[in-house]
Short mmCIF file of N, CA and C in Angstrom, two decimals:
data_model
loop_
_atom_site.label_atom_id
_atom_site.label_comp_id
_atom_site.label_asym_id
_atom_site.label_seq_id
_atom_site.Cartn_x
_atom_site.Cartn_y
_atom_site.Cartn_z
N MET G 1 -14.86 -9.70 -4.20
CA MET G 1 -13.46 -10.05 -4.07
C MET G 1 -12.93 -9.43 -2.77
N TYR G 2 -11.95 -10.12 -2.20
CA TYR G 2 -11.40 -9.70 -0.93
C TYR G 2 -9.89 -9.44 -1.03
N VAL G 3 -9.38 -8.74 -0.04
CA VAL G 3 -7.96 -8.41 0.01
C VAL G 3 -7.10 -9.67 -0.08
N LYS G 4 -7.52 -10.73 0.60
CA LYS G 4 -6.75 -11.98 0.58
C LYS G 4 -6.55 -12.48 -0.84
N SER G 5 -7.59 -12.45 -1.68
CA SER G 5 -7.44 -12.95 -3.05
C SER G 5 -6.51 -12.07 -3.87
N ILE G 6 -6.50 -10.78 -3.61
CA ILE G 6 -5.56 -9.89 -4.32
C ILE G 6 -4.13 -10.25 -3.92
N LEU G 7 -3.90 -10.43 -2.63
CA LEU G 7 -2.55 -10.78 -2.16
C LEU G 7 -2.12 -12.16 -2.65
N ASP G 8 -3.07 -13.10 -2.69
CA ASP G 8 -2.74 -14.44 -3.18
C ASP G 8 -2.30 -14.38 -4.65
N GLU G 9 -2.90 -13.48 -5.42
CA GLU G 9 -2.57 -13.36 -6.83
C GLU G 9 -1.27 -12.57 -7.06
N LYS G 10 -1.14 -11.43 -6.39
CA LYS G 10 0.00 -10.55 -6.67
C LYS G 10 1.24 -10.86 -5.83
N GLY G 11 1.04 -11.54 -4.73
CA GLY G 11 2.15 -11.84 -3.84
C GLY G 11 2.08 -10.98 -2.58
N ARG G 12 2.85 -11.37 -1.61
CA ARG G 12 2.81 -10.71 -0.31
C ARG G 12 4.10 -9.98 0.03
N ASN G 13 5.00 -9.88 -0.93
CA ASN G 13 6.25 -9.18 -0.68
C ASN G 13 5.99 -7.69 -0.50
N VAL G 14 6.60 -7.14 0.52
CA VAL G 14 6.48 -5.71 0.81
C VAL G 14 7.88 -5.18 1.06
N VAL G 15 8.22 -4.07 0.41
CA VAL G 15 9.50 -3.43 0.68
C VAL G 15 9.35 -2.70 2.01
N THR G 16 10.21 -3.07 2.96
CA THR G 16 10.14 -2.49 4.29
C THR G 16 11.49 -1.90 4.67
N GLY G 17 11.46 -1.10 5.70
CA GLY G 17 12.69 -0.53 6.23
C GLY G 17 12.48 -0.16 7.68
N GLY G 18 13.57 0.13 8.34
CA GLY G 18 13.51 0.57 9.71
C GLY G 18 13.50 2.09 9.78
N PRO G 19 13.10 2.65 10.89
CA PRO G 19 13.01 4.11 11.02
C PRO G 19 14.35 4.83 10.96
N GLN G 20 15.46 4.08 11.01
CA GLN G 20 16.78 4.69 10.96
C GLN G 20 17.23 4.99 9.53
N LEU G 21 16.57 4.43 8.51
CA LEU G 21 16.92 4.74 7.12
C LEU G 21 16.86 6.24 6.89
N THR G 22 17.71 6.73 6.01
CA THR G 22 17.60 8.15 5.65
C THR G 22 16.54 8.30 4.57
N VAL G 23 16.08 9.51 4.43
CA VAL G 23 15.10 9.81 3.39
C VAL G 23 15.69 9.48 2.01
N ARG G 24 16.97 9.77 1.82
CA ARG G 24 17.64 9.45 0.56
C ARG G 24 17.63 7.94 0.30
N GLN G 25 17.97 7.13 1.32
CA GLN G 25 17.95 5.68 1.15
C GLN G 25 16.54 5.19 0.81
N ALA G 26 15.54 5.75 1.45
CA ALA G 26 14.16 5.37 1.15
C ALA G 26 13.80 5.72 -0.29
N ALA G 27 14.23 6.89 -0.75
CA ALA G 27 13.97 7.30 -2.14
C ALA G 27 14.61 6.31 -3.11
N VAL G 28 15.82 5.84 -2.80
CA VAL G 28 16.49 4.86 -3.65
C VAL G 28 15.69 3.56 -3.66
N TYR G 29 15.22 3.10 -2.50
CA TYR G 29 14.40 1.87 -2.43
C TYR G 29 13.16 2.01 -3.30
N LEU G 30 12.48 3.16 -3.19
CA LEU G 30 11.27 3.40 -3.99
C LEU G 30 11.60 3.32 -5.47
N HIS G 31 12.67 3.99 -5.87
CA HIS G 31 13.06 4.02 -7.28
C HIS G 31 13.47 2.64 -7.78
N GLU G 32 14.32 1.96 -7.06
CA GLU G 32 14.84 0.66 -7.51
C GLU G 32 13.75 -0.41 -7.56
N ASN G 33 12.75 -0.31 -6.71
CA ASN G 33 11.70 -1.32 -6.66
C ASN G 33 10.44 -0.91 -7.43
N HIS G 34 10.46 0.27 -8.04
CA HIS G 34 9.33 0.77 -8.83
C HIS G 34 8.03 0.76 -8.01
N ILE G 35 8.12 1.33 -6.81
CA ILE G 35 6.97 1.37 -5.91
C ILE G 35 6.76 2.79 -5.41
N GLY G 36 5.61 3.02 -4.80
CA GLY G 36 5.29 4.36 -4.32
C GLY G 36 5.30 4.51 -2.82
N ALA G 37 5.53 3.42 -2.08
CA ALA G 37 5.52 3.50 -0.62
C ALA G 37 6.42 2.43 -0.03
N ILE G 38 6.99 2.76 1.11
CA ILE G 38 7.78 1.81 1.88
C ILE G 38 7.16 1.75 3.28
N VAL G 39 6.96 0.54 3.77
CA VAL G 39 6.38 0.35 5.10
C VAL G 39 7.51 0.24 6.09
N ILE G 40 7.40 1.02 7.15
CA ILE G 40 8.41 0.99 8.21
C ILE G 40 7.92 0.01 9.27
N VAL G 41 8.78 -0.95 9.60
CA VAL G 41 8.40 -1.98 10.57
C VAL G 41 9.40 -2.01 11.72
N ASP G 42 8.93 -2.53 12.84
CA ASP G 42 9.84 -2.72 13.98
C ASP G 42 10.46 -4.11 13.88
N ARG G 43 11.18 -4.51 14.88
CA ARG G 43 11.89 -5.80 14.86
C ARG G 43 10.96 -7.00 14.79
N ASN G 44 9.68 -6.81 15.15
CA ASN G 44 8.72 -7.92 15.16
C ASN G 44 7.78 -7.88 13.96
N ASP G 45 8.16 -7.16 12.91
CA ASP G 45 7.33 -7.00 11.71
C ASP G 45 6.00 -6.33 11.99
N ARG G 46 5.96 -5.51 13.02
CA ARG G 46 4.76 -4.72 13.30
C ARG G 46 4.92 -3.38 12.60
N ILE G 47 3.83 -2.90 12.06
CA ILE G 47 3.86 -1.66 11.30
C ILE G 47 4.11 -0.47 12.23
N ALA G 48 5.18 0.28 11.93
CA ALA G 48 5.53 1.45 12.73
C ALA G 48 5.26 2.75 11.97
N GLY G 49 5.15 2.65 10.64
CA GLY G 49 4.91 3.84 9.85
C GLY G 49 4.88 3.51 8.37
N ILE G 50 4.62 4.54 7.57
CA ILE G 50 4.65 4.40 6.12
C ILE G 50 5.21 5.69 5.54
N LEU G 51 5.96 5.54 4.48
CA LEU G 51 6.56 6.69 3.80
C LEU G 51 6.26 6.55 2.32
N THR G 52 5.69 7.59 1.74
CA THR G 52 5.36 7.56 0.32
C THR G 52 6.22 8.55 -0.45
N GLU G 53 6.20 8.38 -1.75
CA GLU G 53 6.95 9.31 -2.60
C GLU G 53 6.43 10.73 -2.43
N ARG G 54 5.14 10.88 -2.20
CA ARG G 54 4.58 12.22 -1.96
C ARG G 54 5.13 12.84 -0.69
N ASP G 55 5.37 12.03 0.33
CA ASP G 55 5.94 12.53 1.59
C ASP G 55 7.35 13.08 1.36
N ILE G 56 8.12 12.40 0.52
CA ILE G 56 9.48 12.85 0.23
C ILE G 56 9.45 14.17 -0.54
N VAL G 57 8.59 14.25 -1.54
CA VAL G 57 8.47 15.50 -2.32
C VAL G 57 8.06 16.65 -1.41
N ALA G 58 7.10 16.41 -0.52
CA ALA G 58 6.64 17.46 0.39
C ALA G 58 7.76 17.90 1.33
N ALA G 59 8.56 16.94 1.84
CA ALA G 59 9.67 17.27 2.75
C ALA G 59 10.73 18.10 2.04
N VAL G 60 11.05 17.74 0.80
CA VAL G 60 12.04 18.52 0.04
C VAL G 60 11.50 19.92 -0.24
N ALA G 61 10.23 20.02 -0.57
CA ALA G 61 9.63 21.33 -0.84
C ALA G 61 9.65 22.22 0.40
N ARG G 62 9.41 21.62 1.57
CA ARG G 62 9.37 22.38 2.84
C ARG G 62 10.77 22.71 3.36
N ASN G 63 11.67 21.73 3.30
CA ASN G 63 12.95 21.85 4.02
C ASN G 63 14.18 21.87 3.13
N GLY G 64 14.01 21.68 1.85
CA GLY G 64 15.16 21.64 0.96
C GLY G 64 15.83 20.28 0.96
N ALA G 65 16.89 20.19 0.18
CA ALA G 65 17.59 18.91 -0.02
C ALA G 65 18.22 18.35 1.25
N GLU G 66 18.47 19.20 2.25
CA GLU G 66 19.10 18.69 3.48
C GLU G 66 18.23 17.66 4.20
N CYS G 67 16.93 17.65 3.92
CA CYS G 67 16.06 16.66 4.56
C CYS G 67 16.38 15.24 4.09
N LEU G 68 17.08 15.10 2.97
CA LEU G 68 17.41 13.78 2.44
C LEU G 68 18.34 13.00 3.35
N GLU G 69 19.09 13.70 4.20
CA GLU G 69 20.01 13.02 5.11
C GLU G 69 19.39 12.75 6.48
N LYS G 70 18.17 13.18 6.69
CA LYS G 70 17.48 12.92 7.97
C LYS G 70 16.87 11.52 7.96
N PRO G 71 16.62 10.96 9.14
CA PRO G 71 15.97 9.65 9.18
C PRO G 71 14.52 9.74 8.71
N ILE G 72 14.03 8.66 8.11
CA ILE G 72 12.66 8.69 7.61
C ILE G 72 11.65 8.86 8.74
N SER G 73 12.05 8.53 9.95
CA SER G 73 11.14 8.71 11.08
C SER G 73 10.74 10.18 11.24
N SER G 74 11.54 11.09 10.68
CA SER G 74 11.22 12.52 10.80
C SER G 74 10.11 12.97 9.85
N ILE G 75 9.81 12.16 8.83
CA ILE G 75 8.76 12.58 7.88
C ILE G 75 7.71 11.50 7.63
N MET G 76 7.90 10.29 8.14
CA MET G 76 6.95 9.21 7.87
C MET G 76 5.64 9.43 8.62
N TRP G 77 4.61 8.76 8.14
CA TRP G 77 3.32 8.76 8.84
C TRP G 77 3.36 7.67 9.89
N GLY G 78 3.17 8.05 11.14
CA GLY G 78 3.16 7.06 12.22
C GLY G 78 1.78 6.47 12.45
N ASN G 79 0.75 7.23 12.11
CA ASN G 79 -0.63 6.77 12.29
C ASN G 79 -1.07 6.12 10.98
N VAL G 80 -0.71 4.86 10.80
CA VAL G 80 -0.92 4.17 9.53
C VAL G 80 -2.30 3.50 9.51
N HIS G 81 -3.06 3.82 8.49
CA HIS G 81 -4.32 3.13 8.27
C HIS G 81 -4.00 1.80 7.63
N ARG G 82 -4.64 0.76 8.08
CA ARG G 82 -4.36 -0.58 7.61
C ARG G 82 -5.64 -1.37 7.43
N CYS G 83 -5.52 -2.52 6.81
CA CYS G 83 -6.70 -3.36 6.60
C CYS G 83 -6.33 -4.80 6.88
N GLY G 84 -7.34 -5.65 6.85
CA GLY G 84 -7.14 -7.08 7.02
C GLY G 84 -7.47 -7.83 5.75
N GLU G 85 -7.08 -9.06 5.70
CA GLU G 85 -7.30 -9.87 4.50
C GLU G 85 -8.78 -10.12 4.20
N ALA G 86 -9.63 -10.04 5.20
CA ALA G 86 -11.05 -10.34 5.00
C ALA G 86 -11.86 -9.15 4.48
N GLN G 87 -11.22 -7.99 4.34
CA GLN G 87 -11.95 -6.82 3.85
C GLN G 87 -12.18 -6.93 2.35
N SER G 88 -13.33 -6.41 1.92
CA SER G 88 -13.68 -6.48 0.50
C SER G 88 -12.99 -5.37 -0.28
N VAL G 89 -12.91 -5.58 -1.59
CA VAL G 89 -12.34 -4.56 -2.47
C VAL G 89 -13.15 -3.27 -2.36
N GLU G 90 -14.46 -3.39 -2.22
CA GLU G 90 -15.31 -2.20 -2.09
C GLU G 90 -14.95 -1.42 -0.82
N ASP G 91 -14.70 -2.13 0.28
CA ASP G 91 -14.29 -1.47 1.52
C ASP G 91 -12.98 -0.72 1.34
N ILE G 92 -12.02 -1.38 0.66
CA ILE G 92 -10.71 -0.77 0.45
C ILE G 92 -10.83 0.44 -0.48
N MET G 93 -11.65 0.33 -1.52
CA MET G 93 -11.86 1.48 -2.43
C MET G 93 -12.42 2.66 -1.64
N ASP G 94 -13.38 2.40 -0.78
CA ASP G 94 -13.97 3.46 0.04
C ASP G 94 -12.93 4.05 0.98
N MET G 95 -12.14 3.20 1.62
CA MET G 95 -11.10 3.66 2.55
C MET G 95 -10.08 4.54 1.83
N MET G 96 -9.61 4.08 0.68
CA MET G 96 -8.61 4.84 -0.07
C MET G 96 -9.16 6.18 -0.53
N SER G 97 -10.41 6.17 -0.94
CA SER G 97 -11.03 7.41 -1.41
C SER G 97 -11.17 8.42 -0.27
N LYS G 98 -11.68 7.96 0.87
CA LYS G 98 -11.88 8.85 2.02
C LYS G 98 -10.56 9.38 2.57
N LEU G 99 -9.55 8.51 2.61
CA LEU G 99 -8.25 8.88 3.19
C LEU G 99 -7.32 9.54 2.17
N ARG G 100 -7.70 9.49 0.91
CA ARG G 100 -6.84 9.95 -0.19
C ARG G 100 -5.49 9.22 -0.11
N ALA G 101 -5.58 7.91 0.11
CA ALA G 101 -4.40 7.06 0.26
C ALA G 101 -4.25 6.16 -0.96
N ARG G 102 -3.03 5.99 -1.39
CA ARG G 102 -2.76 5.13 -2.54
C ARG G 102 -2.22 3.76 -2.14
N HIS G 103 -1.87 3.61 -0.86
CA HIS G 103 -1.29 2.36 -0.36
C HIS G 103 -1.86 2.08 1.02
N ILE G 104 -2.32 0.85 1.21
CA ILE G 104 -2.83 0.43 2.52
C ILE G 104 -2.12 -0.87 2.91
N PRO G 105 -1.33 -0.84 3.98
CA PRO G 105 -0.70 -2.09 4.45
C PRO G 105 -1.77 -3.06 4.96
N VAL G 106 -1.49 -4.33 4.80
CA VAL G 106 -2.39 -5.39 5.26
C VAL G 106 -1.71 -6.09 6.43
N GLU G 107 -2.46 -6.26 7.51
CA GLU G 107 -1.89 -6.95 8.65
C GLU G 107 -2.78 -8.10 9.09
N LYS G 108 -2.13 -9.07 9.69
CA LYS G 108 -2.82 -10.24 10.24
C LYS G 108 -2.17 -10.53 11.58
N ASP G 109 -2.98 -10.65 12.60
CA ASP G 109 -2.47 -10.90 13.95
C ASP G 109 -1.42 -9.87 14.36
N GLY G 110 -1.63 -8.61 13.93
CA GLY G 110 -0.75 -7.52 14.31
C GLY G 110 0.55 -7.42 13.52
N ARG G 111 0.73 -8.29 12.52
CA ARG G 111 1.96 -8.28 11.72
C ARG G 111 1.66 -7.96 10.26
N LEU G 112 2.61 -7.32 9.61
CA LEU G 112 2.51 -6.97 8.21
C LEU G 112 2.52 -8.24 7.35
N VAL G 113 1.52 -8.38 6.47
CA VAL G 113 1.46 -9.55 5.58
C VAL G 113 1.34 -9.17 4.10
N GLY G 114 1.25 -7.88 3.81
CA GLY G 114 1.14 -7.45 2.42
C GLY G 114 0.81 -5.98 2.34
N ILE G 115 0.63 -5.51 1.11
CA ILE G 115 0.24 -4.12 0.89
C ILE G 115 -0.66 -4.09 -0.34
N ILE G 116 -1.67 -3.25 -0.29
CA ILE G 116 -2.60 -3.09 -1.40
C ILE G 116 -2.44 -1.67 -1.93
N SER G 117 -2.23 -1.57 -3.23
CA SER G 117 -2.12 -0.25 -3.85
C SER G 117 -3.41 0.06 -4.60
N ILE G 118 -3.58 1.31 -4.95
CA ILE G 118 -4.76 1.71 -5.72
C ILE G 118 -4.80 0.96 -7.04
N GLY G 119 -3.63 0.70 -7.63
CA GLY G 119 -3.58 -0.07 -8.88
C GLY G 119 -4.10 -1.48 -8.69
N ASP G 120 -3.75 -2.12 -7.56
CA ASP G 120 -4.26 -3.46 -7.27
C ASP G 120 -5.78 -3.46 -7.17
N VAL G 121 -6.32 -2.45 -6.52
CA VAL G 121 -7.76 -2.36 -6.31
C VAL G 121 -8.47 -2.13 -7.64
N VAL G 122 -7.93 -1.25 -8.47
CA VAL G 122 -8.55 -0.97 -9.77
C VAL G 122 -8.54 -2.24 -10.63
N LYS G 123 -7.42 -2.96 -10.67
CA LYS G 123 -7.34 -4.20 -11.45
C LYS G 123 -8.37 -5.22 -10.97
N ALA G 124 -8.49 -5.39 -9.66
CA ALA G 124 -9.45 -6.34 -9.09
C ALA G 124 -10.88 -5.93 -9.43
N HIS G 125 -11.16 -4.66 -9.34
CA HIS G 125 -12.50 -4.16 -9.64
C HIS G 125 -12.82 -4.37 -11.12
N MET G 126 -11.86 -4.10 -11.98
CA MET G 126 -12.07 -4.30 -13.42
C MET G 126 -12.30 -5.77 -13.75
N ARG G 127 -11.57 -6.67 -13.09
CA ARG G 127 -11.78 -8.11 -13.30
C ARG G 127 -13.18 -8.52 -12.86
N ALA G 128 -13.63 -7.99 -11.74
CA ALA G 128 -14.96 -8.33 -11.25
C ALA G 128 -16.05 -7.85 -12.22
N ILE G 129 -15.87 -6.65 -12.75
CA ILE G 129 -16.85 -6.12 -13.71
C ILE G 129 -16.85 -6.98 -14.98
N LYS G 130 -15.67 -7.35 -15.47
CA LYS G 130 -15.57 -8.19 -16.67
C LYS G 130 -16.23 -9.54 -16.43
N HIS G 131 -15.97 -10.14 -15.27
CA HIS G 131 -16.56 -11.43 -14.94
C HIS G 131 -18.09 -11.32 -14.88
N GLU G 132 -18.58 -10.26 -14.28
CA GLU G 132 -20.02 -10.06 -14.18
C GLU G 132 -20.64 -9.88 -15.57
N ALA G 133 -19.98 -9.10 -16.43
CA ALA G 133 -20.49 -8.89 -17.79
C ALA G 133 -20.54 -10.20 -18.57
N GLU G 134 -19.50 -11.04 -18.42
CA GLU G 134 -19.48 -12.33 -19.09
C GLU G 134 -20.59 -13.24 -18.58
N ALA G 135 -20.84 -13.21 -17.29
CA ALA G 135 -21.91 -14.01 -16.71
C ALA G 135 -23.28 -13.56 -17.23
N ILE G 136 -23.47 -12.28 -17.33
CA ILE G 136 -24.74 -11.74 -17.85
C ILE G 136 -24.93 -12.15 -19.31
N LYS G 137 -23.86 -12.03 -20.12
CA LYS G 137 -23.94 -12.44 -21.53
C LYS G 137 -24.26 -13.92 -21.64
N ALA G 138 -23.63 -14.75 -20.82
CA ALA G 138 -23.90 -16.20 -20.85
C ALA G 138 -25.33 -16.48 -20.44
N TYR G 139 -25.83 -15.76 -19.48
CA TYR G 139 -27.22 -15.96 -19.03
C TYR G 139 -28.19 -15.57 -20.13
N ILE G 140 -27.95 -14.45 -20.79
CA ILE G 140 -28.84 -13.99 -21.86
C ILE G 140 -28.80 -14.96 -23.04
N ALA G 141 -27.61 -15.48 -23.34
CA ALA G 141 -27.46 -16.37 -24.48
C ALA G 141 -28.10 -17.74 -24.25
N SER G 142 -28.32 -18.12 -23.00
CA SER G 142 -28.86 -19.45 -22.72
C SER G 142 -30.36 -19.50 -22.71
#
């Protein structure tokens, strides 16, 4: 299975924001959308950064509540690891494991086209295992 098939199934909507958002506004977006990361994009939908719920917790732990009024550009990750639609689920699982990342933005032709979460990868992997088990059972039964 590939990233493209996961996005085709789950959709390509990504909650995004600009670097001028405050940390508090980003936290509200995360909460209201029931997500763990917001992708920061520039005017051309190019990935400029990523901010996760863990980043917000770490910023509050380091700097106190006053960090909530700072722009997300002050705490976001600017060096964003990303993938393409043609990458396999196995590649993404390996990437997430090595990077200890729960969210990987997907880009095509330099523009954001989706996001893959660890939950998406686990679901896809479980479906593949189930499909393989069913195929083996059908083969044995025939």
